Amino acid sequence: MVANTTINPTGSKSVLLKSTGNEKAHCTVVLSAKSDGTKLRPYVVFKKSIREVKRLQSVPGIIVQTSVNGWMNQELTLDWLRKVFGQFSFERRMLIWDSYRCHLSEDTKAELKKFNTDVAVVSGKLK
């Protein structure tokens, strides 16, 4: 990421900025854990244009998907529930997450009901 400040003499006509060239390569990483501290598999979402996604999909221990903008969406939320959250228990449980619109949709609520899961939503406006 390019720094917000530089150290150059005042009045310099040009400033050299070092960069990886990946400033616009966005991705989302969903990290989750059980209440006993067990970490669940990371779920990584890249922009569709990322060529390395197919290669990364073969890496054991992570799930790699794509979306148009590299963000989670309704389809990917349901995929995460099925591939990561839904795999490890048949007992009643609770999922605590934020108020992102995909978390609150009827499709998501129906999927969580299949997994015998209660939901607690943490508001993003806590102060």
Tab-separated table of C-alpha atoms in Angstrom:
chain	number	residue	atom	x	y	z
A	1	MET	CA	0.000	0.000	0.000
A	2	VAL	CA	1.299	3.419	-0.882
A	3	ALA	CA	2.110	5.581	2.147
A	4	ASN	CA	0.113	8.734	2.895
A	5	THR	CA	3.234	10.784	3.603
A	6	THR	CA	6.717	11.138	2.142
A	7	ILE	CA	9.957	12.667	3.334
A	8	ASN	CA	11.188	14.997	0.616
A	9	PRO	CA	12.472	18.533	0.562
A	10	THR	CA	9.736	21.156	0.350
A	11	GLY	CA	9.162	22.194	-3.244
A	12	SER	CA	10.347	18.930	-4.831
A	13	LYS	CA	9.019	18.626	-8.378
A	14	SER	CA	8.677	14.826	-8.179
A	15	VAL	CA	8.421	12.269	-5.405
A	16	LEU	CA	9.400	8.630	-5.871
A	17	LEU	CA	6.837	6.224	-4.400
A	18	LYS	CA	7.623	2.545	-4.084
A	19	SER	CA	4.668	0.263	-4.647
A	20	THR	CA	3.884	-3.388	-5.272
A	21	GLY	CA	1.491	-2.429	-8.052
A	22	ASN	CA	-1.369	-4.257	-6.309
A	23	GLU	CA	-3.135	-1.287	-4.722
A	24	LYS	CA	-6.388	-2.117	-6.506
A	25	ALA	CA	-6.283	-5.880	-5.944
A	26	HIS	CA	-9.081	-6.251	-3.391
A	27	CYS	CA	-10.040	-9.393	-1.542
A	28	THR	CA	-12.131	-10.397	1.452
A	29	VAL	CA	-10.995	-12.892	4.073
A	30	VAL	CA	-13.564	-14.409	6.428
A	31	LEU	CA	-11.961	-15.696	9.629
A	32	SER	CA	-14.058	-17.532	12.182
A	33	ALA	CA	-13.633	-19.588	15.328
A	34	LYS	CA	-15.680	-21.685	17.692
A	35	SER	CA	-16.203	-20.645	21.311
A	36	ASP	CA	-13.584	-23.186	22.433
A	37	GLY	CA	-10.952	-21.418	20.314
A	38	THR	CA	-10.927	-23.864	17.406
A	39	LYS	CA	-10.225	-21.958	14.193
A	40	LEU	CA	-12.407	-22.722	11.192
A	41	ARG	CA	-11.082	-22.760	7.637
A	42	PRO	CA	-10.381	-19.304	6.186
A	43	TYR	CA	-12.716	-18.288	3.356
A	44	VAL	CA	-11.043	-15.966	0.828
A	45	VAL	CA	-12.891	-14.032	-1.884
A	46	PHE	CA	-10.949	-12.478	-4.773
A	47	LYS	CA	-12.090	-10.327	-7.671
A	48	LYS	CA	-13.084	-12.448	-10.674
A	49	SER	CA	-10.138	-11.182	-12.687
A	50	ILE	CA	-7.514	-12.747	-10.397
A	51	ARG	CA	-5.748	-15.460	-12.421
A	52	GLU	CA	-4.202	-17.209	-9.448
A	53	VAL	CA	-7.567	-18.240	-7.977
A	54	LYS	CA	-7.593	-21.663	-9.663
A	55	ARG	CA	-4.132	-22.413	-8.298
A	56	LEU	CA	-5.092	-21.221	-4.808
A	57	GLN	CA	-8.242	-23.361	-4.800
A	58	SER	CA	-6.016	-26.432	-4.514
A	59	VAL	CA	-4.322	-25.180	-1.321
A	60	PRO	CA	-5.482	-27.400	1.561
A	61	GLY	CA	-7.115	-25.785	4.573
A	62	ILE	CA	-8.626	-22.733	2.876
A	63	ILE	CA	-11.598	-22.073	0.629
A	64	VAL	CA	-11.056	-19.664	-2.260
A	65	GLN	CA	-13.936	-18.132	-4.229
A	66	THR	CA	-14.482	-15.134	-6.491
A	67	SER	CA	-16.999	-12.326	-6.851
A	68	VAL	CA	-17.258	-9.368	-9.200
A	69	ASN	CA	-15.731	-6.935	-6.688
A	70	GLY	CA	-13.913	-9.250	-4.253
A	71	TRP	CA	-16.571	-8.812	-1.546
A	72	MET	CA	-18.963	-11.237	0.080
A	73	ASN	CA	-22.475	-11.381	-1.361
A	74	GLN	CA	-25.628	-13.406	-0.699
A	75	GLU	CA	-24.475	-16.412	-2.733
A	76	LEU	CA	-21.069	-16.501	-1.037
A	77	THR	CA	-22.601	-16.067	2.417
A	78	LEU	CA	-24.689	-19.191	1.834
A	79	ASP	CA	-21.614	-20.972	0.461
A	80	TRP	CA	-19.638	-20.030	3.609
A	81	LEU	CA	-22.449	-21.343	5.806
A	82	ARG	CA	-22.470	-24.673	3.965
A	83	LYS	CA	-18.722	-25.183	3.535
A	84	VAL	CA	-17.299	-23.695	6.738
A	85	PHE	CA	-19.930	-23.123	9.412
A	86	GLY	CA	-22.280	-26.002	8.723
A	87	GLN	CA	-19.732	-28.796	8.747
A	88	PHE	CA	-18.682	-29.141	12.330
A	89	SER	CA	-21.735	-29.685	14.544
A	90	PHE	CA	-25.278	-30.974	14.678
A	91	GLU	CA	-25.992	-29.536	18.135
A	92	ARG	CA	-27.801	-26.254	18.753
A	93	ARG	CA	-25.378	-23.346	18.488
A	94	MET	CA	-25.109	-19.588	18.142
A	95	LEU	CA	-23.562	-17.476	15.411
A	96	ILE	CA	-22.540	-13.915	16.258
A	97	TRP	CA	-21.875	-11.578	13.353
A	98	ASP	CA	-22.371	-8.023	12.126
A	99	SER	CA	-25.362	-6.457	10.419
A	100	TYR	CA	-24.117	-6.815	6.845
A	101	ARG	CA	-27.201	-7.097	4.615
A	102	CYS	CA	-26.391	-10.677	3.510
A	103	HIS	CA	-26.355	-11.784	7.160
A	104	LEU	CA	-29.907	-10.531	7.645
A	105	SER	CA	-31.552	-11.909	4.492
A	106	GLU	CA	-34.377	-14.429	4.528
A	107	ASP	CA	-32.259	-16.933	2.560
A	108	THR	CA	-29.523	-16.743	5.195
A	109	LYS	CA	-32.028	-17.104	8.036
A	110	ALA	CA	-33.522	-20.181	6.343
A	111	GLU	CA	-30.074	-21.742	5.899
A	112	LEU	CA	-29.190	-21.103	9.552
A	113	LYS	CA	-32.443	-22.725	10.623
A	114	LYS	CA	-31.307	-25.914	8.828
A	115	PHE	CA	-28.145	-25.815	10.951
A	116	ASN	CA	-30.119	-25.431	14.205
A	117	THR	CA	-28.450	-22.063	14.816
A	118	ASP	CA	-29.489	-18.996	16.797
A	119	VAL	CA	-28.143	-15.676	15.565
A	120	ALA	CA	-26.929	-12.625	17.456
A	121	VAL	CA	-26.331	-9.508	15.365
A	122	VAL	CA	-23.833	-6.928	16.585
A	123	SER	CA	-24.760	-3.455	15.418
A	124	GLY	CA	-22.093	-1.498	13.596
A	125	LYS	CA	-23.151	1.651	15.446
A	126	LEU	CA	-21.962	0.766	18.949
A	127	LYS	CA	-20.261	3.642	20.748
